[in-house]
Every structure is written in C-alpha cells, then in structure tokens.
Amino acid sequence: MTNSVDADVIVVGLGAMGSQALWQLARRGVGAIGIEQFTPGHDRGASHGESRIIRTAYAEGTAYVPLVKRAWKLWQELEQTSGRSLLDRTGGLMIGPADSSVIAGPLASAKAHDLKYDLLSADDLRRDFPQYLVTDDLRGFYEEEAGVLRPELAVTAAVDAAVASGAEVFDGTAVREIVPDPSRPRVVVDDHELTARHVVVAAGGWLRQLLPSTAGLITVERRVMGWFRAQDPAAFAPARFPVFVRCDSSGDHNCYGFPSTDGATVKVGLHTWPGIYEPTDPAAGHRPPDQQDAERFADAIRGTLLDVDPYPVRMTSCMYSLTPDHHFLLGPRRELPGLTLLGGFSGHGFKFATVIGEIAADFACDGSTRLPVAQFDPHRFA
Ligand SMILES: Cc1cc2nc3c(=O)[nH]c(=O)nc-3n(C[C@H](O)[C@H](O)[C@H](O)COP(=O)(O)OP(=O)(O)OC[C@H]3O[C@@H](n4cnc5c(N)ncnc54)[C@H](O)[C@@H]3O)c2cc1C
C-alpha cells in the first residue's frame, strides 16, 4: 500500500469553471489533471453559443461586485497569457420599469460599491438607443464596465494555458464515479482509478448524477439562444449597441442580447419567459430548438427591438443548472470530504469563471479562500 497519488488535484469537467480551475492550479505549480468527457469548447453543456454577458453593477446582489471585479482582472490576465481576444468591453444597458430587478438591482450595487453609471429616462432611451421599442414606463441603467465574453474560446484558452503550465488533460474521458476521502479521494474513469489529494468537481448539469447527495440542490433546465437578422446591421455594431438585459416589473419576461459580431445578426436569449421552463437530462442531450421556441422569440423581439426580423435565422439549445435561490454552490460539503464543488451557476456564472477558478484553487490548496463566498455555501439549504 503506497500513499502516492496520481495528481495533487484532479478537476472533473472542463467547461467554463473546470477549465479555469485547472489553469489557476497549474499556474500555482500544483500538479493537476483535468478530465473532460467531451472535447473542451464543446456544445453539449452550458458554455457554448459564441457570447456571454459580463456586467459589473450586479443586479443579482451587491455581494457579487468584488468577485466580478476580480474576474475582469483575471480575464485580462488570461488574454495576455493566451494571446487570444476573449472579451470586448461594449458597455451594458439594463432596461425596465424603475422597480424592476434590472434597474433597482444594478443601482443598489453601484451605490454600495461606488460604481459609475447613467440613469436614462424613456426619452433618453429613445434618443440614445433608437434600436429599442420604448414605452413611457421604462428606464435605462447604463454602465461602461460591461461587455461580451467568447465562451468556447475562453474554455480552450484556459485549458491550453493550464497545459502550458504543466497540467495534464484527459479529454473524451467520462468519470464514472468519485469516491470522497479526506486525504485521498478517488476518481473512477473507464476501467481504472485515479487518486489525488483533492478533487474539484465542476460537472455542470451532470453534477447531481456524479454526486447523488447534491441532487436536491440543483434542477437542470433547457434554454435557447437565437440569432436575428438586423435590417441595418451597422446600428447594432458594438460601438452603438451595448449588451442589454430587459425585464418587466414582475420578472416574468427577461430577455438579453448582444451587439452584432458577424455584421448581420443580433443574438438574443430568454432568461425568464412564460413556457420556457423545461427540465432537461444532460445525459440525454439538449432537445433541439423548434417552432415553439421561434414563436416565443418572435413575441420577445416584437416587444423589444425595432428593425430586427422577429424570427431567428438560427437557434441553439443550452442548459441552466439552477439552485433554489439562484446563487452558486462553491466549496466543500461535509458528506463529501476531499472534494470542492463548483456548481449551480443558475444561468449567470460565466462572467465569474476566472475568479471561480481562483476560489477552487484556494479551496483545493488551502482549504479556504479569502474571497467573499459565504453566500455560496453548499450547506445553506440544509
Ligand atoms: C443560454 C445561456 C445563456 C447564458 N448567458 C450567460 C451570460 O450572458 N453571462 C453569464 O455570466 N453566464 C451566462 N450563462 C451561464 C453560464 O454559461 C454557465 O453558468 C456556465 O457556462 C456554467 O459552466 P460550468 O462549467 O458549470 O458547466 P459546463 O460548461 O456545462 O461544464 C461542465 C463540464 O463537465 C463535463 N462533465 C460532466 N460530467 C462529466 C463526467 N462524468 N466526466 C467528465 N466530464 C464531465 C461536461 O462535459 C462539461 O464540459 C448562460 C447559460 C446559458 C445556458
């Protein structure tokens, strides 16, 4: 019997979060192995579709602001390390009634953290952003510190940077089981076992299948993104059309979108919308988009954007891993010694991936982190 291990840390799942955890571990000189069932940058999880929004005055809670600030810095470091352009700062526009989460939320974060912003009246919106259909009850919250991340490229850049710093990657390799242990957790792949001093589990929608004790913490739902032809694409170029989120007072209708990156189309997604909440089994794969998805989009586009064809030229399905309070799960759980969980990103995790990677490396190496993660304690629902 030997105490040797195959790696100091094994990272299970190399999507948005696992790829960044692997990079952060490797750049610290930790012997790390990353295991991915598909190929990094694939389109079967939650980290595809060409674009993700990053914003700073955080609508979902003021406590996220220090994390997103740190994430920006690490995105820039990854751009420098990889030599790839991963992030465009386009500014961000939140549109909704004054009491909606997309106006009241960012305003609270901006005030708590002394962030710069502009509040816009309905007339300001019509004058500065004529691409939108604006009713008199709407207000705008604009911040410069927002933009577009390129998800597939970000995942592969982090994996490549990790490998360049000494990490090993096994792709096309499905983990069948993770056996917790305080000092020597084990990861079962194919016909053999790997041991480590610590295991980071970043399996996205597959988390509850790999670790059944987390099943009650996460529900997995399908979401669809669509691309829409703009009649005057120049009006939707990044310099004139910031990333946006638009929501009503109830929160029942929340859509978001991106400037045109291909000179022809604008991408839009539905975060909340009647009829979209469809549980999905990641093992079975995303159900492909259909005519009902196109009709919902047409409804959203007609009520939001001017001079954009309401029916999509293409669509793709993706998945949200939702916790009961829509905040993340970060850290250890008592019944899973030797493991750090990164999960439940509830449809808004991508922008934080770099700092989540840093938090994972802290937990794996030191057992704790100095970054503010108390609200993400995986035990908070007990
Ligand atoms: C439509 C949509 C729009 C979004 N928009 C935004 C946005 O604008 N801004 C934002 O910040 N966030 C956004 N998000 C959320 C963000 O994309 C996710 O929070 C993030 O991508 C989750 O990353 P993850 O690493 O947890 O999951 P994934 O990227 O799915 O990674 C999990 C990985 O684990 C692997 N894996 C699972 N099981 C195993 C196993 N047994 N063995 C080996 N590998 C395994 C999977 O193959 C996968 O690669 C959006 C999400 C969706 C779906």
PDB file of C-alpha atoms and ligand atoms in Angstrom, residues 12-18 35-38 42 45-47 51-54 58 173-176 202-206 210 223-225 256 258 318-320 342-343 345-352, ligand 1:
ATOM      1  CA  VAL A  12     -13.627  16.789 -13.115  1.00  0.00           C
ATOM      2  CA  GLY A  13     -15.303  18.621 -16.021  1.00  0.00           C
ATOM      3  CA  LEU A  14     -13.547  21.183 -18.199  1.00  0.00           C
ATOM      4  CA  GLY A  15     -16.355  23.571 -19.065  1.00  0.00           C
ATOM      5  CA  ALA A  16     -16.327  27.229 -18.021  1.00  0.00           C
ATOM      6  CA  MET A  17     -15.447  26.567 -14.383  1.00  0.00           C
ATOM      7  CA  GLY A  18     -13.260  23.469 -14.526  1.00  0.00           C
ATOM      8  CA  ILE A  35     -10.818  15.214 -17.071  1.00  0.00           C
ATOM      9  CA  GLU A  36     -13.491  16.033 -19.654  1.00  0.00           C
ATOM     10  CA  GLN A  37     -15.994  13.601 -21.153  1.00  0.00           C
ATOM     11  CA  PHE A  38     -16.152  15.505 -24.467  1.00  0.00           C
ATOM     12  CA  HIS A  42     -17.954  21.535 -26.925  1.00  0.00           C
ATOM     13  CA  GLY A  45     -23.071  21.640 -21.720  1.00  0.00           C
ATOM     14  CA  ALA A  46     -23.637  25.247 -20.641  1.00  0.00           C
ATOM     15  CA  SER A  47     -20.654  27.069 -22.148  1.00  0.00           C
ATOM     16  CA  SER A  51     -21.149  35.026 -26.425  1.00  0.00           C
ATOM     17  CA  ARG A  52     -21.809  35.660 -22.734  1.00  0.00           C
ATOM     18  CA  ILE A  53     -22.540  38.947 -20.965  1.00  0.00           C
ATOM     19  CA  ILE A  54     -20.228  40.346 -18.327  1.00  0.00           C
ATOM     20  CA  TYR A  58     -24.662  43.334 -10.399  1.00  0.00           C
ATOM     21  CA  THR A 173     -12.883  10.526 -20.835  1.00  0.00           C
ATOM     22  CA  ALA A 174     -16.037  10.169 -18.735  1.00  0.00           C
ATOM     23  CA  VAL A 175     -15.704   9.967 -14.958  1.00  0.00           C
ATOM     24  CA  ARG A 176     -17.953   7.147 -13.762  1.00  0.00           C
ATOM     25  CA  ALA A 202     -17.108  21.149 -11.978  1.00  0.00           C
ATOM     26  CA  ALA A 203     -19.504  18.858 -13.819  1.00  0.00           C
ATOM     27  CA  GLY A 204     -22.217  21.455 -14.582  1.00  0.00           C
ATOM     28  CA  GLY A 205     -25.610  19.850 -15.225  1.00  0.00           C
ATOM     29  CA  TRP A 206     -24.119  16.396 -14.623  1.00  0.00           C
ATOM     30  CA  LEU A 210     -21.959  12.145 -10.273  1.00  0.00           C
ATOM     31  CA  ARG A 223     -32.696  27.401 -22.528  1.00  0.00           C
ATOM     32  CA  VAL A 224     -32.492  28.512 -26.163  1.00  0.00           C
ATOM     33  CA  MET A 225     -30.491  31.304 -27.804  1.00  0.00           C
ATOM     34  CA  TYR A 256     -30.989  39.775 -23.023  1.00  0.00           C
ATOM     35  CA  PHE A 258     -25.616  41.179 -27.738  1.00  0.00           C
ATOM     36  CA  CYS A 318     -28.161  25.131 -23.817  1.00  0.00           C
ATOM     37  CA  MET A 319     -28.813  24.374 -20.135  1.00  0.00           C
ATOM     38  CA  TYR A 320     -29.086  26.182 -16.817  1.00  0.00           C
ATOM     39  CA  LEU A 342     -18.363  24.278  -8.245  1.00  0.00           C
ATOM     40  CA  GLY A 343     -21.962  24.178  -9.430  1.00  0.00           C
ATOM     41  CA  PHE A 345     -24.437  28.691 -11.634  1.00  0.00           C
ATOM     42  CA  SER A 346     -28.100  29.391 -12.347  1.00  0.00           C
ATOM     43  CA  GLY A 347     -27.678  30.981 -15.767  1.00  0.00           C
ATOM     44  CA  HIS A 348     -25.332  33.778 -14.718  1.00  0.00           C
ATOM     45  CA  GLY A 349     -21.993  32.147 -13.895  1.00  0.00           C
ATOM     46  CA  PHE A 350     -19.851  32.540 -16.973  1.00  0.00           C
ATOM     47  CA  LYS A 351     -18.561  36.041 -16.285  1.00  0.00           C
ATOM     48  CA  PHE A 352     -17.212  34.807 -12.922  1.00  0.00           C
TER      49      PHE A 352
HETATM   50  C1  LIG B   1     -28.338  30.089 -22.760  1.00  0.00           C
HETATM   51  C2  LIG B   1     -27.386  30.510 -21.672  1.00  0.00           C
HETATM   52  C3  LIG B   1     -27.012  31.833 -21.577  1.00  0.00           C
HETATM   53  C4  LIG B   1     -26.144  32.251 -20.572  1.00  0.00           C
HETATM   54  N1  LIG B   1     -25.772  33.564 -20.532  1.00  0.00           N
HETATM   55  C5  LIG B   1     -24.873  33.957 -19.607  1.00  0.00           C
HETATM   56  C6  LIG B   1     -24.367  35.286 -19.646  1.00  0.00           C
HETATM   57  O1  LIG B   1     -24.703  36.076 -20.533  1.00  0.00           O
HETATM   58  N2  LIG B   1     -23.464  35.638 -18.696  1.00  0.00           N
HETATM   59  C7  LIG B   1     -23.040  34.781 -17.739  1.00  0.00           C
HETATM   60  O2  LIG B   1     -22.229  35.172 -16.892  1.00  0.00           O
HETATM   61  N3  LIG B   1     -23.492  33.499 -17.692  1.00  0.00           N
HETATM   62  C8  LIG B   1     -24.385  33.078 -18.613  1.00  0.00           C
HETATM   63  N4  LIG B   1     -24.822  31.791 -18.624  1.00  0.00           N
HETATM   64  C9  LIG B   1     -24.381  30.861 -17.578  1.00  0.00           C
HETATM   65  C10 LIG B   1     -23.033  30.255 -17.859  1.00  0.00           C
HETATM   66  O3  LIG B   1     -22.854  29.994 -19.229  1.00  0.00           O
HETATM   67  C11 LIG B   1     -22.891  28.997 -17.022  1.00  0.00           C
HETATM   68  O4  LIG B   1     -23.100  29.358 -15.659  1.00  0.00           O
HETATM   69  C12 LIG B   1     -21.545  28.343 -17.153  1.00  0.00           C
HETATM   70  O5  LIG B   1     -21.245  28.124 -18.503  1.00  0.00           O
HETATM   71  C13 LIG B   1     -21.545  27.022 -16.376  1.00  0.00           C
HETATM   72  O6  LIG B   1     -20.284  26.426 -16.524  1.00  0.00           O
HETATM   73  P1  LIG B   1     -19.979  25.003 -15.867  1.00  0.00           P
HETATM   74  O7  LIG B   1     -18.514  24.804 -16.010  1.00  0.00           O
HETATM   75  O8  LIG B   1     -20.611  24.921 -14.523  1.00  0.00           O
HETATM   76  O9  LIG B   1     -20.789  23.961 -16.783  1.00  0.00           O
HETATM   77  P2  LIG B   1     -20.355  23.342 -18.226  1.00  0.00           P
HETATM   78  O10 LIG B   1     -19.746  24.389 -19.085  1.00  0.00           O
HETATM   79  O11 LIG B   1     -21.530  22.592 -18.742  1.00  0.00           O
HETATM   80  O12 LIG B   1     -19.206  22.351 -17.839  1.00  0.00           O
HETATM   81  C14 LIG B   1     -19.388  21.123 -17.197  1.00  0.00           C
HETATM   82  C15 LIG B   1     -18.403  20.170 -17.861  1.00  0.00           C
HETATM   83  O13 LIG B   1     -18.305  18.987 -17.116  1.00  0.00           O
HETATM   84  C16 LIG B   1     -18.185  17.913 -18.047  1.00  0.00           C
HETATM   85  N5  LIG B   1     -18.589  16.693 -17.371  1.00  0.00           N
HETATM   86  C17 LIG B   1     -19.770  16.469 -16.778  1.00  0.00           C
HETATM   87  N6  LIG B   1     -19.816  15.224 -16.272  1.00  0.00           N
HETATM   88  C18 LIG B   1     -18.608  14.651 -16.538  1.00  0.00           C
HETATM   89  C19 LIG B   1     -18.054  13.359 -16.288  1.00  0.00           C
HETATM   90  N7  LIG B   1     -18.759  12.419 -15.661  1.00  0.00           N
HETATM   91  N8  LIG B   1     -16.802  13.108 -16.714  1.00  0.00           N
HETATM   92  C20 LIG B   1     -16.068  14.075 -17.360  1.00  0.00           C
HETATM   93  N9  LIG B   1     -16.579  15.303 -17.656  1.00  0.00           N
HETATM   94  C21 LIG B   1     -17.819  15.587 -17.241  1.00  0.00           C
HETATM   95  C22 LIG B   1     -19.142  18.320 -19.158  1.00  0.00           C
HETATM   96  O14 LIG B   1     -18.921  17.622 -20.351  1.00  0.00           O
HETATM   97  C23 LIG B   1     -18.863  19.805 -19.262  1.00  0.00           C
HETATM   98  O15 LIG B   1     -17.833  20.075 -20.195  1.00  0.00           O
HETATM   99  C24 LIG B   1     -25.676  31.326 -19.626  1.00  0.00           C
HETATM  100  C25 LIG B   1     -26.037  29.978 -19.728  1.00  0.00           C
HETATM  101  C26 LIG B   1     -26.872  29.577 -20.753  1.00  0.00           C
HETATM  102  C27 LIG B   1     -27.260  28.125 -20.860  1.00  0.00           C
END
